[in-house]
XYZ file of C-alpha atoms in Angstrom:
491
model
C 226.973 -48.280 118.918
C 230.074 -49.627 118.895
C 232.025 -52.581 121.386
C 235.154 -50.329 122.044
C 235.427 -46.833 123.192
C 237.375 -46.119 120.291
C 235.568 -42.406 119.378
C 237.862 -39.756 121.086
C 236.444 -36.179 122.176
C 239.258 -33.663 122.866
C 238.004 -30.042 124.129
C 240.878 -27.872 124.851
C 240.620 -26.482 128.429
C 238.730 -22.548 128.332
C 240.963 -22.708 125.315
C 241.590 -18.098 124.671
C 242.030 -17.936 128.207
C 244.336 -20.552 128.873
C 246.448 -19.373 125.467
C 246.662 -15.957 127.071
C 247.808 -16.956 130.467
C 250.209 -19.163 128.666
C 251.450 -16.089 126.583
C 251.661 -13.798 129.301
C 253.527 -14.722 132.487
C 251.680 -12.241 134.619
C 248.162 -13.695 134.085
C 249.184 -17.259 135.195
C 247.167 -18.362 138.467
C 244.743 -15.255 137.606
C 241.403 -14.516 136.211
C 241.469 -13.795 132.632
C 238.485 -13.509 130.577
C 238.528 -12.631 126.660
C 235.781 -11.309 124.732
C 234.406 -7.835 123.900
C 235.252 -4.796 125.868
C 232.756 -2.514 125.124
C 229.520 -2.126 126.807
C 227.607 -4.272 124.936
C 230.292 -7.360 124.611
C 230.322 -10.722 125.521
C 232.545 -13.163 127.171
C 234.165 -15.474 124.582
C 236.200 -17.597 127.723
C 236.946 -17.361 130.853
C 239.478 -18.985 132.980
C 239.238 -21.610 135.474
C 240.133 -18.922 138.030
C 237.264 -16.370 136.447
C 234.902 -18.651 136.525
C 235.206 -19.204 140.521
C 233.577 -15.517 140.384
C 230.216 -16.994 138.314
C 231.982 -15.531 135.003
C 231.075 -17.643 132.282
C 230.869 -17.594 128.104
C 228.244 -15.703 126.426
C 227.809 -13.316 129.697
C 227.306 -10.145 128.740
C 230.923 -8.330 129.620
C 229.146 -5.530 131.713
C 228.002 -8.403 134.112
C 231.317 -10.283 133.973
C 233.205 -7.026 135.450
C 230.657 -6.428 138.069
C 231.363 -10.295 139.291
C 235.336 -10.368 138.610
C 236.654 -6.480 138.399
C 239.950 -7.703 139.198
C 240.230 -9.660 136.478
C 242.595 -9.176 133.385
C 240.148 -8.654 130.395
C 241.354 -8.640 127.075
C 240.811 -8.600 123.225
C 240.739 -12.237 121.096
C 243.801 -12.761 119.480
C 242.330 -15.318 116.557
C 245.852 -15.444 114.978
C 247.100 -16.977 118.115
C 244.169 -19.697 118.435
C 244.290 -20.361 115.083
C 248.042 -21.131 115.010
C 247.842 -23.245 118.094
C 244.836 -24.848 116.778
C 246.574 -26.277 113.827
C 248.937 -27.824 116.158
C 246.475 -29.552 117.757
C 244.519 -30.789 114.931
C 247.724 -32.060 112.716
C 248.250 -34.198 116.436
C 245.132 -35.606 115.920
C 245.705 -36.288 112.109
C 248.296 -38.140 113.389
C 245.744 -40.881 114.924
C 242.787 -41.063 111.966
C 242.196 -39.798 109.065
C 239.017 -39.186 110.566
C 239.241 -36.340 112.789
C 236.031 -33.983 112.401
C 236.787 -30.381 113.984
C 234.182 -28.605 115.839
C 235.878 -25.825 116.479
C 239.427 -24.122 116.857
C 239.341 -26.231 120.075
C 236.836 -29.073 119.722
C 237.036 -32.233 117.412
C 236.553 -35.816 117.656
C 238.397 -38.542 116.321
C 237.952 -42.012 114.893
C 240.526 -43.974 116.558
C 239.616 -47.361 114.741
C 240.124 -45.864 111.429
C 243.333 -44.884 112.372
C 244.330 -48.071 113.548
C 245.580 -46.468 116.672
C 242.709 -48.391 118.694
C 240.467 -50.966 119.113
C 239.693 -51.715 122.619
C 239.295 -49.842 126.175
C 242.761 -50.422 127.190
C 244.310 -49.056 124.202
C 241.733 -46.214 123.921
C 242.802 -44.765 126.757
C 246.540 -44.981 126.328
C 245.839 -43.196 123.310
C 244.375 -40.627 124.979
C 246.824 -40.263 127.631
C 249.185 -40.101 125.017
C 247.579 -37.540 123.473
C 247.082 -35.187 126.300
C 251.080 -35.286 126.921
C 251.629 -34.640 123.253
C 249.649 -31.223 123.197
C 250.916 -30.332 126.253
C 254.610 -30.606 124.725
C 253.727 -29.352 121.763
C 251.242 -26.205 122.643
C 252.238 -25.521 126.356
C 248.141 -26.212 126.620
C 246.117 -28.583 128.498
C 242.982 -30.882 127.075
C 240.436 -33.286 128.304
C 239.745 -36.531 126.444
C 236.407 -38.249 126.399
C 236.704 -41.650 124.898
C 233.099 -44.057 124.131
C 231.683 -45.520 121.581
C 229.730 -43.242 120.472
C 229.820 -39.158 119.940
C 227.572 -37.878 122.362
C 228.826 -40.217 125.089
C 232.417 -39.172 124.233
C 231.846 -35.155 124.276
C 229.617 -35.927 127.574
C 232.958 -37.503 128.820
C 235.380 -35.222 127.969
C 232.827 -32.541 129.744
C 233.017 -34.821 132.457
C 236.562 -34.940 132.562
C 237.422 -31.497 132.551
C 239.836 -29.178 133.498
C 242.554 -31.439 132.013
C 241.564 -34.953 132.809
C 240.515 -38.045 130.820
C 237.152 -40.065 130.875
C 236.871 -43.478 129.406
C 232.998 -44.480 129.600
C 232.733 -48.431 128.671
C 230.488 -49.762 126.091
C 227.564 -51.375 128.418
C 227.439 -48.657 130.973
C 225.763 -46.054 129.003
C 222.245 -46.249 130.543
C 223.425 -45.836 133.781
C 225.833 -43.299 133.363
C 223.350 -40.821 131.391
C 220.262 -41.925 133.875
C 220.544 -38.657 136.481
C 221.794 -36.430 134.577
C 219.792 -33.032 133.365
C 218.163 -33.495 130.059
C 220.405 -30.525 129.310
C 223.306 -32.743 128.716
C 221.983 -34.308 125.665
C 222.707 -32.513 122.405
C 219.763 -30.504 121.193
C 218.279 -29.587 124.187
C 218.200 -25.724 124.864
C 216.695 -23.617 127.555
C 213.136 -23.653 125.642
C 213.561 -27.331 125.451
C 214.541 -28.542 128.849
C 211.566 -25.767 129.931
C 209.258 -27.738 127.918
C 210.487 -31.047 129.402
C 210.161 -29.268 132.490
C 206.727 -28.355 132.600
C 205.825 -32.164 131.618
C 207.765 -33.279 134.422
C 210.797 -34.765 132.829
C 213.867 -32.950 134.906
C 216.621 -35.829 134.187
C 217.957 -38.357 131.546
C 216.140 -41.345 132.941
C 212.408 -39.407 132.575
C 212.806 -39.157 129.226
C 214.247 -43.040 128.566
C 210.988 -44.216 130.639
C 208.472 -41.782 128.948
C 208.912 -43.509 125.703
C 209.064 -42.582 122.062
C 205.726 -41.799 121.622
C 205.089 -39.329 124.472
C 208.735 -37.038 123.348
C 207.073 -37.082 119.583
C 203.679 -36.141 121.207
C 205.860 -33.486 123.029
C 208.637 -32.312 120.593
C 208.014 -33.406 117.190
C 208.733 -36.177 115.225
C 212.210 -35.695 114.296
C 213.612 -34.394 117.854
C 211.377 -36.406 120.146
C 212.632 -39.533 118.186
C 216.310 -38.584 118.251
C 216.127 -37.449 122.398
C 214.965 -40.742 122.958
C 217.495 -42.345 121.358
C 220.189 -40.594 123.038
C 218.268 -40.699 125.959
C 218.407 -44.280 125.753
C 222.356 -44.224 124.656
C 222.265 -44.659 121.116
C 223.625 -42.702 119.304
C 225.102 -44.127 115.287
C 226.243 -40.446 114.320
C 229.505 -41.318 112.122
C 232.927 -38.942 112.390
C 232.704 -37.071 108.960
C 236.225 -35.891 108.263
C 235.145 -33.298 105.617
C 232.284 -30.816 107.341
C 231.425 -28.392 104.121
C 230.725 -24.995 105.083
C 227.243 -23.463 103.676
C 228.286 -19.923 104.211
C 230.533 -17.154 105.899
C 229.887 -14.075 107.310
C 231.837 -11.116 109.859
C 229.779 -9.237 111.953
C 229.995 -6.504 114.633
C 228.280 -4.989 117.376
C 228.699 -1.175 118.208
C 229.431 0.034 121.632
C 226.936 2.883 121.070
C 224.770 3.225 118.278
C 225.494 4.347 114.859
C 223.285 7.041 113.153
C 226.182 9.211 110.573
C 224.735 7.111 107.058
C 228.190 7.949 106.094
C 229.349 5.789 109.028
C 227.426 3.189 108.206
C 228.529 2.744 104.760
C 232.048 2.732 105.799
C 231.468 0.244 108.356
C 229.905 -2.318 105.896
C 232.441 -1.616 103.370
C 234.837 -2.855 106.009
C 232.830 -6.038 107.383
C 232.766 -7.131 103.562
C 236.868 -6.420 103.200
C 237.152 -8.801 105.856
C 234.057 -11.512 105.061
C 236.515 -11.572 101.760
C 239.483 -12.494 103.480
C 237.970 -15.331 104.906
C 236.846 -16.554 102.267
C 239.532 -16.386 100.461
C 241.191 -18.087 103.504
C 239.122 -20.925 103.079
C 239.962 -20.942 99.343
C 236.283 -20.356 98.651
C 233.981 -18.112 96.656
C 230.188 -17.167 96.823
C 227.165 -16.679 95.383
C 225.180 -14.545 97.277
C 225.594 -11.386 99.555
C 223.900 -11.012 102.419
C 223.673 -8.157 104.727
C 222.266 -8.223 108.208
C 221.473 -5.074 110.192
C 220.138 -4.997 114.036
C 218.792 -1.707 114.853
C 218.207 0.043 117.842
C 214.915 -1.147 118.865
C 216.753 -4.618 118.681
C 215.063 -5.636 115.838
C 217.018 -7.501 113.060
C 216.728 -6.888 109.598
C 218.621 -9.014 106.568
C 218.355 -8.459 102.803
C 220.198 -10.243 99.990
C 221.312 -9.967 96.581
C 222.226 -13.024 94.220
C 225.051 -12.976 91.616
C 225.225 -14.061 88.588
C 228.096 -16.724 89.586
C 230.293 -17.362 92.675
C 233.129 -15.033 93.307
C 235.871 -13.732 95.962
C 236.291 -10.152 94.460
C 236.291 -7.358 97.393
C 234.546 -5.235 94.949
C 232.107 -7.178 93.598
C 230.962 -8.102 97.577
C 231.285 -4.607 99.221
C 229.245 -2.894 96.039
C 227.003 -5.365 96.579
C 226.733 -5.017 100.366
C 226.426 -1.365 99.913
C 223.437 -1.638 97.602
C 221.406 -3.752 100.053
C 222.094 -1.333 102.764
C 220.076 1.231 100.509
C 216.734 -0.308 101.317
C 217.300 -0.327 104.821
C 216.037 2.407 106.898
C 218.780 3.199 109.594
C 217.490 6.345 110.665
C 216.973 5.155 114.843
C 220.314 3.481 115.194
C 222.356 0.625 114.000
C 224.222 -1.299 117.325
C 225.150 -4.395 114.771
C 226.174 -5.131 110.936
C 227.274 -8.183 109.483
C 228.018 -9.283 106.406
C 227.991 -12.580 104.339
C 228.559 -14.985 101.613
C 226.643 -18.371 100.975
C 225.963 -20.275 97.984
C 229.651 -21.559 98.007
C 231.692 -22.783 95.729
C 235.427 -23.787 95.052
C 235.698 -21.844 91.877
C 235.181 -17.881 90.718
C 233.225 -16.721 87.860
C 234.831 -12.796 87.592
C 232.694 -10.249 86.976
C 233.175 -8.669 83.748
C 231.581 -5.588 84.348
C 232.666 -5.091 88.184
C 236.623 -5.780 86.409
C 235.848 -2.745 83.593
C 234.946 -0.742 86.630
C 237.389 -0.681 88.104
C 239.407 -0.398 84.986
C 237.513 2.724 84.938
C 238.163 4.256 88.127
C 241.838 3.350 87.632
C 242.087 4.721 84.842
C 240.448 8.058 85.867
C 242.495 8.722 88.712
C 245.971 8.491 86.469
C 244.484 11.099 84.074
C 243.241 13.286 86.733
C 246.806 13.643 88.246
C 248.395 14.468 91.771
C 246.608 17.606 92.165
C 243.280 16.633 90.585
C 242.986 13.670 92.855
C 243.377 15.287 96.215
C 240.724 17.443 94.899
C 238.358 14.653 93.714
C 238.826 12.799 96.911
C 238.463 15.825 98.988
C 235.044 16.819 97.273
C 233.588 12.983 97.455
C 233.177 13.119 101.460
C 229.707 11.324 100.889
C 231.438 8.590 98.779
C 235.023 7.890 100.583
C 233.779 7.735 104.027
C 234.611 10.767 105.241
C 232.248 13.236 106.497
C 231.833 17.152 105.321
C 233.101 20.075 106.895
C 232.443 20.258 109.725
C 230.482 17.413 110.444
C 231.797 15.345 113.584
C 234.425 12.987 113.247
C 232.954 9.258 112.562
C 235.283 7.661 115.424
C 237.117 9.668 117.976
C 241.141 9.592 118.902
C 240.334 7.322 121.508
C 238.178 5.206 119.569
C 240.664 4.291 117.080
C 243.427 4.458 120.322
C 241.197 1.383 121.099
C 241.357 -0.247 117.425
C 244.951 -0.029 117.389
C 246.055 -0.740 120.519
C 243.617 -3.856 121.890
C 243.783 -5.176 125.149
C 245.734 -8.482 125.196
C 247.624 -7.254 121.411
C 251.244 -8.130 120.863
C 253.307 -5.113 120.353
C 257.038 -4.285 119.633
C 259.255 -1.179 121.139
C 262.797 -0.392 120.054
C 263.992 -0.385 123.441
C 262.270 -2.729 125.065
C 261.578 -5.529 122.712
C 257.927 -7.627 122.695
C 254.876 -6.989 125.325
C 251.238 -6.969 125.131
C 248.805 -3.954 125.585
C 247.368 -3.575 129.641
C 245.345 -0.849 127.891
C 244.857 2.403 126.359
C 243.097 5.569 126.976
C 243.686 9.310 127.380
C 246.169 9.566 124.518
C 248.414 6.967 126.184
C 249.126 3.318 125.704
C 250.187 0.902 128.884
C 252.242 -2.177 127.788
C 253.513 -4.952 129.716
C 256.990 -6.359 128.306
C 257.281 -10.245 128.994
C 257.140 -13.258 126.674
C 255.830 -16.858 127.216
C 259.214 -18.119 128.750
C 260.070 -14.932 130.686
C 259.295 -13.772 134.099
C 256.568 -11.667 134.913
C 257.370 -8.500 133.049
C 257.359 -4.295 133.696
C 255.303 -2.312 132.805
C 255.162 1.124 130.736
C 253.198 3.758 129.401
C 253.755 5.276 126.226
C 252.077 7.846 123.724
C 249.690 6.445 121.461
C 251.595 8.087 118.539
C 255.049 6.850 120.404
C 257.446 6.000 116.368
C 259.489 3.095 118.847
C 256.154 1.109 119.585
C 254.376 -0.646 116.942
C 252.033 -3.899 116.681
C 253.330 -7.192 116.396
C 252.546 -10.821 115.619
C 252.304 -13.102 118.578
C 255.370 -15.132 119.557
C 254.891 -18.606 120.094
C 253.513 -20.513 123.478
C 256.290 -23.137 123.162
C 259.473 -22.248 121.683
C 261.391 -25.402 121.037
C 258.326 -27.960 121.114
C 258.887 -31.767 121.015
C 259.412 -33.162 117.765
C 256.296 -35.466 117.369
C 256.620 -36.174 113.845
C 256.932 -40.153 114.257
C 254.083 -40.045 116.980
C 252.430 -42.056 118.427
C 255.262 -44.906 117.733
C 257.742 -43.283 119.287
C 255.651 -41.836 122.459
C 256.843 -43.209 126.387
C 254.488 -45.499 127.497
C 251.145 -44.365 128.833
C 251.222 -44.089 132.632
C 247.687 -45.812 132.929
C 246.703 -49.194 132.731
C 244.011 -51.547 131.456
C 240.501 -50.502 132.541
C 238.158 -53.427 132.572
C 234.510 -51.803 133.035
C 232.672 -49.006 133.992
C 234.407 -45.483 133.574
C 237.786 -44.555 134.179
C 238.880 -41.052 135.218
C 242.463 -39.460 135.230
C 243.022 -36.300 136.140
């Protein structure tokens, strides 16, 4: 535990939500929520003013329409995040080179690496400071938790939230954490705090006075000795600046359930396209495949295969992908795929055989010519993803309407320049046409086949953002002050 309050915690405020209302002049002041559309989706975020209605993240979608129908809901938009994110985290670079990320919108930050801190007044200038800077820079707002250790900081910035600041002083710890649930400590889930429940421990403080032994009795060595600790407010967990990923994976969940094989096949060849790409993204390769199917019973079967060395090569991962799904039955109903690399690694080892392959195919399809080709492809329905004659379409017009035109997507017309999509249905395509510094725009429906309207990259939040490349030097002067003890909030 440390003298200062020099760990920061900064949680962007319901982070997709509060991108979207800043993209889209419309939304501002209104409930937004982002997440899957379909039937069985879930809420991602939801706004400040959504979650006046009881809409919250990981709800189930259905039950977030039946408590906020009015509200706008809409498709994530990870470019967006992502891009903003970046901002956010090369501000924080700015402070420490310690700054471990959580999440697009979650990281904390050594301050007394950095230099940028060392005691409470200077802590939470810092913070201040850093609050104005992502406003100016992202058009966003954050909440800072400053401590001196990591749980007490994310506890703060909790605390602090929507878009406020929390400085809790070394010293006050115990007293701070004493009534609150034992659901505020990391590592306590539902099952847990039910556990804790049933023994009679409801708050913080019961678990500081039942002692070590009694949680180990209760929970295990390991996690009864680490909930008293924290219980107790200690907490020693470093910032790690490099958090090494053990695997990545893509999944998705079906709005009704999937029984065309042919279907199926396709769908997994697509999940490992895009596992692929972000792996690739992260300049990574892998070892071993893994495919996991839920069926419709709800139960969830995985099966792997393990290469002979890492690689990033789309073929290598859907073949393999596609040979696992062979020994699963998926005769009831698949409602979710996924697909997955682990075993990482920062180097390839290319498949020799997988590159002659392809080789092969290549080469086939240039001897077979124009004519031979379209015949080949037309007679390898099974193999392509395309069903026989007469079989039923895999997805219908409005299906891929749906895939092409999200809710919440950027899109372009000649005529009327940038706007997002209200939604789509019936053959036809709604847009709204306003950017992030316009007024509330109009609105129009088009064909979903309209040549003049086409998909588009998001614009940005901000368009001329402060220059904060000499920050924090050159920032105005924090408009707090020195905070002697206890906890300090700002809003």
């Amino acid at each position: 535990m440390r003298a200062a309050p020099t760990i920061l915690h900064l949680d962007m405020d319901a982070f997709y939500a509060s991108a979207e209302q800043a993209a889209k002049p419309s939304l501002r002041g209104k409930p937004v929520v982002v997440g899957g559309l379909g039937p069985r989706g879930v809420v991602a975020t939801a706004s400040y003013e959504a979650r006046r209605f009881g809409v919250h993240s990981a709800m189930p979608m259905a039950q977030a329409r039946r408590l906020a129908p009015n509200a706008a809901y809409l498709v994530p938009r990870f470019s967006l995040y992502r891009t903003v994110s970046d901002q956010v985290m090369e501000l924080l670079g700015r402070l420490s080179p310690l700054v471990e990320p959580l999440s697009l919108d979650e990281a904390f930050v050594d301050l007394e690496a950095g230099g940028t801190a060392d005691d409470t007044a200077s802590a939470l200038a810092i913070g201040e400071q850093l609050r104005e800077a992502i406003e100016a820079v992202t058009g966003l707002s954050g909440s800072v938790g400053l401590a001196g250790s990591k749980m007490l900081a994310k506890i703060a910035s909790e605390e602090a939230k929507p878009d406020g600041i929390l400085l809790i002083a070394p010293g006050t710890e115990r007293d701070l954490l004493a009534p609150m649930p034992v659901r505020t400590l990391p590592g306590v889930g539902p099952a847990t705090a039910d556990h804790l429940r049933r023994a009679g421990m409801t708050t913080v403080n019961d678990l500081a006075e039942a002692g070590e032994a009694e949680l180990v009795r209760l929970l295990g060595k390991a996690h009864g000795g680490s909930l008293h600790r924290m219980a107790s407010g200690r907490d020693d967990r470093p910032v790690v600046a490099e958090r090494d990923a053990k695997s990545v994976s893509v999944e998705d969940t079906f709005d009704t359930d999937l029984h065309d094989r042919v279907r199926v096949r396709s769908e997994v060849e697509r999940l490992a396209d895009r596992c692929v790409q972000r792996l690739r993204a992260a300049e990574r390769s892998g070892r071993t495949v893994v495919l996991k199917v839920r069926r419709y019973d709800f139960s969830t079967l995985t099966r792997s295969e393990t290469l002979r060395g890492p690689t990033d090569d789309p073929t290598v991962v859907r073949e393999a992908a596609a040979r696992l799904l062979e020994s699963v039955d998926t005769t009831g109903g698949v409602r979710l795929l996924g697909v997955g690399v682990t075993g990482l690694a920062d180097y390839t080892q290319e498949d020799l055989f997988a590159q002659a392959a392809d080789e092969r195919t290549a080469a086939g399809l240039a001897a077979a010519g124009p004519a031979d080709s379209a015949e080949a492809g037309a007679d390898a329905g099974t193999d392509d993803g395309r069903p026989e004659p007469g079989e039923p379409d895999p997805e219908s017009a409005e299906q891929l309407a749906a895939r092409r035109w999200p809710a919440g997507h950027d899109v372009r017309h000649d005529t009327h320049g940038h706007g997002w999509v209200q939604g789509s249905g019936v053959g036809r395509v709604t847009v709204r046409f306003e950017e992030p510094e316009s007024a509330p725009g109009r609105v129009r429906t088009f064909r979903i086949d309209d040549p003049a309207l086409r998909p588009a990259d998001p614009l940005p939040l901000v368009r001329d953002p402060v220059d904060y490349s000499s920050w924090p030097a050159s920032l105005p002067k924090s408009r707090s002050g020195p905070v002697s003890s206890g906890r300090e909030s700002r809003p």
